[in-house]
Amino acid sequence: EVQLVESGGGLVQPGGSLRLSCAASGFTFSSYWMHWVRQAPGKGLVWVSRINSDGSSTSYADSVKGRFTISRDNAKNTLYLQMNSLRAEDTAVYYCARDWRRYYDSWGQGTLVTVSS
Amino acid sequence: DIQMTQSPSSLSASVGDRVTITCQASQDISNYLNWYQQKPGKAPKLLIYDASNLETGVPSRFSGSGSGTDFTFTISSLQPEDIATYYCQQYDNLPVTFGQGTKLEIK
C-alpha cells in the first residue's frame, strides 16, 4: 500500500525556519517525481514545489522562491521541504503528493504549519 | 501562469441529481486536466486524470470531459457521501495551478 506521511509542522515565529519531512513507503520512491502543495485555513490548494526523481531538478512557486528548498533522500525514502524566513501567509497545511504522469495519485495526510508571534 | 476558472464556487443539490462543474483554462492545456475530491479535514483524492480517465476504484458515477481550455466534471447521480469540495488542476505547465474549488452540499 502506498503511504506518504508528513511530519515536522508546528508553530514558528515570523522569520523562523522549519523542515518538513514526507516519509514514503509501499512503492519505489526513487522512481517518482514529488511535490509539495499547501492549503491555508479555509482556502484552496496551492502548488509549492516539485522535485524530479533523482533530485537534480527542482521548481518553486514565486511566493516561496529563495526561501524554501525541496530535497529528497532516496536511500531513506524521504522528501523534505526546508522553509526559511517564514511569514504569516505561509500558514497552511502542507501536503506531499506523488506525481504520476502529471497527476497526483497519492497524497499524504498533511502537516500544519502556523507562523505567528 | 495558467489560470483555472472553476464554477460554480458552491452548489446545493439533492440526492440522485446530476451535478456538473466546469473548469476553464486561460490557455490551451491539451488534456492535462485532473479532478480531485476533498472532504473536510482530509487530503485531496484523485478522481479523474487526463480530463476523462477514471482513477482505479472511483465509482463510475463520476466522469470528466473536455480538452483544450474547457472541461466538465459530472456526477451522474449524487450520493450523500459525495459531499465534499472538488478541485480541477492543470499540469500542462509549471506552476501547477488549481481551480478555486466547488463546495458541494446536499439540499
Short mmCIF file of C-alpha atoms in Angstrom, two decimals, chain A residues 33 35 37 39 43-47 50 59-62 95 99-110, chain B residues 1 32 34 36 38 41-46 48-50 55 87 89 91-100:
data_model
loop_
_atom_site.label_atom_id
_atom_site.label_comp_id
_atom_site.label_asym_id
_atom_site.label_seq_id
_atom_site.Cartn_x
_atom_site.Cartn_y
_atom_site.Cartn_z
CA TRP A 33 8.74 12.97 -9.00
CA HIS A 35 5.53 17.77 -4.99
CA VAL A 37 1.11 21.52 -2.08
CA GLN A 39 -3.71 24.86 1.80
CA LYS A 43 -8.75 28.24 1.36
CA GLY A 44 -7.92 26.29 -1.79
CA LEU A 45 -4.98 24.21 -2.90
CA VAL A 46 -1.76 25.93 -3.93
CA TRP A 47 1.27 24.30 -5.51
CA ARG A 50 8.41 19.96 -7.31
CA SER A 59 10.93 24.13 -9.26
CA TYR A 60 9.20 26.58 -6.95
CA ALA A 61 6.20 28.85 -6.78
CA ASP A 62 7.21 32.51 -6.96
CA TYR A 95 0.80 18.07 1.74
CA ASP A 99 3.42 12.72 -9.31
CA TRP A 100 2.49 10.02 -11.81
CA ARG A 101 2.30 11.20 -15.40
CA ARG A 102 1.21 14.74 -14.49
CA TYR A 103 -1.34 13.95 -11.83
CA TYR A 104 -1.15 13.33 -8.10
CA ASP A 105 -2.21 9.76 -7.46
CA SER A 106 -1.27 9.71 -3.78
CA TRP A 107 -1.24 12.38 -1.08
CA GLY A 108 -0.05 12.47 2.50
CA GLN A 109 -2.38 13.41 5.35
CA GLY A 110 -0.80 16.84 5.69
CA ASP B 1 0.91 31.21 -15.14
CA TYR B 32 -3.65 17.77 -18.78
CA ASN B 34 -7.31 16.46 -13.32
CA TYR B 36 -9.80 15.91 -7.04
CA GLN B 38 -11.51 16.80 -0.75
CA GLY B 41 -10.05 17.56 7.32
CA LYS B 42 -8.78 15.10 4.73
CA ALA B 43 -6.25 15.12 1.93
CA PRO B 44 -7.47 15.51 -1.64
CA LYS B 45 -8.21 12.34 -3.57
CA LEU B 46 -7.73 11.87 -7.30
CA ILE B 48 -10.30 11.89 -12.84
CA TYR B 49 -6.97 12.25 -14.65
CA ASP B 50 -6.12 13.44 -18.15
CA GLU B 55 -8.96 6.61 -11.40
CA TYR B 87 -10.92 20.97 -7.46
CA GLN B 89 -5.94 21.07 -11.63
CA TYR B 91 -0.44 20.14 -15.07
CA ASP B 92 0.40 21.16 -18.59
CA ASN B 93 2.97 23.67 -17.39
CA LEU B 94 4.58 24.68 -14.15
CA PRO B 95 3.44 26.19 -11.94
CA VAL B 96 0.75 23.58 -11.45
CA THR B 97 -2.46 25.51 -10.78
CA PHE B 98 -5.81 24.61 -9.26
CA GLY B 99 -9.30 25.96 -9.66
CA GLN B 100 -10.70 27.74 -6.62
#
